[in-house]
Tab-separated table of C-alpha atoms in Angstrom:
chain	number	residue	atom	x	y	z
A	1	MET	CA	-102.932	51.897	-101.306
A	2	PRO	CA	-104.088	49.177	-98.980
A	3	VAL	CA	-101.721	45.971	-99.534
A	4	ASP	CA	-102.291	42.443	-98.729
A	5	LYS	CA	-98.727	41.384	-97.779
A	6	THR	CA	-99.921	37.885	-97.755
A	7	ALA	CA	-100.967	37.841	-101.376
A	8	VAL	CA	-97.881	39.694	-102.506
A	9	GLU	CA	-95.746	36.979	-101.019
A	10	SER	CA	-97.936	34.304	-102.704
A	11	ILE	CA	-97.259	35.252	-106.206
A	12	ALA	CA	-95.878	32.597	-108.358
A	13	TYR	CA	-92.861	34.006	-110.323
A	14	ASN	CA	-91.429	31.929	-113.264
A	15	SER	CA	-87.969	30.346	-113.276
A	16	ASP	CA	-86.692	33.701	-114.266
A	17	GLY	CA	-88.189	35.621	-111.273
A	18	LEU	CA	-90.816	37.039	-113.482
A	19	VAL	CA	-94.668	37.194	-113.447
A	20	PRO	CA	-96.882	38.313	-116.552
A	21	ALA	CA	-98.701	41.535	-115.952
A	22	ILE	CA	-101.756	42.329	-118.099
A	23	VAL	CA	-102.599	46.098	-117.863
A	24	GLN	CA	-106.242	47.163	-118.200
A	25	SER	CA	-107.657	50.491	-118.524
A	26	SER	CA	-109.938	51.099	-115.328
A	27	ILE	CA	-112.042	53.491	-117.522
A	28	THR	CA	-112.625	51.608	-120.964
A	29	GLY	CA	-111.751	48.153	-119.941
A	30	ARG	CA	-109.542	47.892	-122.884
A	31	VAL	CA	-106.355	45.822	-122.584
A	32	LEU	CA	-103.492	48.244	-122.895
A	33	MET	CA	-100.237	46.120	-122.751
A	34	LEU	CA	-98.522	43.122	-121.390
A	35	ALA	CA	-95.330	43.526	-119.364
A	36	TRP	CA	-93.282	41.500	-116.808
A	37	MET	CA	-92.657	42.231	-113.203
A	38	ASN	CA	-90.228	40.738	-110.637
A	39	HIS	CA	-90.601	41.029	-106.807
A	40	GLU	CA	-89.045	44.337	-106.659
A	41	SER	CA	-90.971	45.976	-109.420
A	42	LEU	CA	-94.236	44.753	-107.698
A	43	LEU	CA	-93.115	46.157	-104.574
A	44	LEU	CA	-91.987	49.570	-106.018
A	45	SER	CA	-95.478	49.613	-108.033
A	46	LEU	CA	-97.353	49.241	-104.773
A	47	GLU	CA	-95.136	51.988	-103.030
A	48	LYS	CA	-95.407	54.480	-105.980
A	49	GLY	CA	-98.981	53.753	-107.024
A	50	GLU	CA	-97.765	53.681	-110.595
A	51	THR	CA	-96.631	50.706	-112.767
A	52	VAL	CA	-92.916	49.649	-112.563
A	53	PHE	CA	-91.978	46.574	-114.652
A	54	TRP	CA	-88.778	44.582	-115.501
A	55	SER	CA	-87.466	45.092	-118.934
A	56	ARG	CA	-86.350	41.649	-120.078
A	57	SER	CA	-84.455	43.299	-123.015
A	58	ARG	CA	-82.530	45.873	-120.942
A	59	GLN	CA	-82.447	43.793	-117.616
A	60	GLU	CA	-83.438	46.675	-115.517
A	61	LEU	CA	-86.619	48.164	-113.869
A	62	TRP	CA	-88.758	50.395	-115.935
A	63	HIS	CA	-91.009	52.873	-114.503
A	64	LYS	CA	-93.637	53.368	-116.902
A	65	GLY	CA	-93.906	56.908	-118.228
A	66	ALA	CA	-90.687	57.959	-116.588
A	67	THR	CA	-89.276	59.386	-119.862
A	68	SER	CA	-92.518	59.813	-121.860
A	69	GLY	CA	-94.877	61.123	-119.245
A	70	ASN	CA	-97.359	58.336	-120.061
A	71	THR	CA	-97.618	57.062	-116.564
A	72	GLN	CA	-100.155	54.406	-115.354
A	73	GLU	CA	-101.759	55.150	-111.976
A	74	ILE	CA	-102.652	51.845	-110.480
A	75	VAL	CA	-106.342	51.338	-109.496
A	76	SER	CA	-105.920	47.578	-108.471
A	77	ILE	CA	-103.809	44.750	-108.810
A	78	GLU	CA	-105.260	41.140	-108.827
A	79	ALA	CA	-103.632	37.695	-109.093
A	80	ASP	CA	-105.136	35.021	-111.098
A	81	CYS	CA	-106.386	31.768	-109.431
A	82	ASP	CA	-102.843	30.376	-109.662
A	83	ALA	CA	-101.265	33.512	-108.653
A	84	ASP	CA	-99.066	33.306	-111.849
A	85	THR	CA	-100.362	36.260	-113.676
A	86	LEU	CA	-101.389	39.760	-112.668
A	87	LEU	CA	-104.170	41.992	-113.735
A	88	ILE	CA	-103.305	45.594	-113.297
A	89	LYS	CA	-106.210	48.376	-113.663
A	90	VAL	CA	-104.779	51.721	-114.262
A	91	LYS	CA	-105.866	55.161	-115.128
A	92	GLU	CA	-103.666	55.971	-118.106
A	93	ASN	CA	-101.890	59.261	-118.527
A	94	GLY	CA	-101.327	58.938	-122.202
A	95	PRO	CA	-100.875	55.905	-124.686
A	96	ALA	CA	-99.588	52.721	-123.367
A	97	CYS	CA	-97.410	51.825	-126.372
A	98	HIS	CA	-94.137	53.037	-127.246
A	99	THR	CA	-95.616	53.629	-130.857
A	100	ASP	CA	-97.982	56.060	-129.308
A	101	SER	CA	-100.878	53.938	-129.619
A	102	GLU	CA	-103.459	53.867	-126.868
A	103	SER	CA	-102.890	50.102	-126.672
A	104	CYS	CA	-99.922	47.781	-127.582
A	105	PHE	CA	-102.771	45.518	-129.287
A	106	ASP	CA	-103.513	48.030	-132.011
A	107	VAL	CA	-101.155	46.711	-134.482
A	108	SER	CA	-102.741	43.587	-136.088
A	109	THR	CA	-105.706	41.309	-135.770
A	110	LEU	CA	-104.762	37.537	-136.169
A	111	TYR	CA	-108.344	36.248	-136.040
A	112	ILE	CA	-111.973	37.489	-135.628
A	113	GLU	CA	-114.923	35.091	-135.352
A	114	GLN	CA	-117.089	35.537	-138.326
A	115	GLU	CA	-121.028	35.809	-137.657
A	116	GLY	CA	-122.632	32.377	-137.672
A	117	GLU	CA	-119.674	30.453	-136.852
């Protein structure tokens, strides 16, 4: 996977050393999940070609699918205009959510715009 090292070094991590990573299916375009990355997990993701995140609750690196087999093969990683959010497009090998849902956003809908509004 070709890596722009200048872009990697320009990522704007928050005060905890983390950057939000939106994971999207490269096949359907659906948003699958939101996770957090630190510098190390971003570099490991680029090296492996699969997503590796930082678990805020466990305070450790987390290779997505290492135990479930539901890995995410990276197609592309883009930073937003401020370099403080990542968009990771993946080919998913199974559900993204720990509940076995395709997406972590399958649980509830807070608002849907009604026709004519």
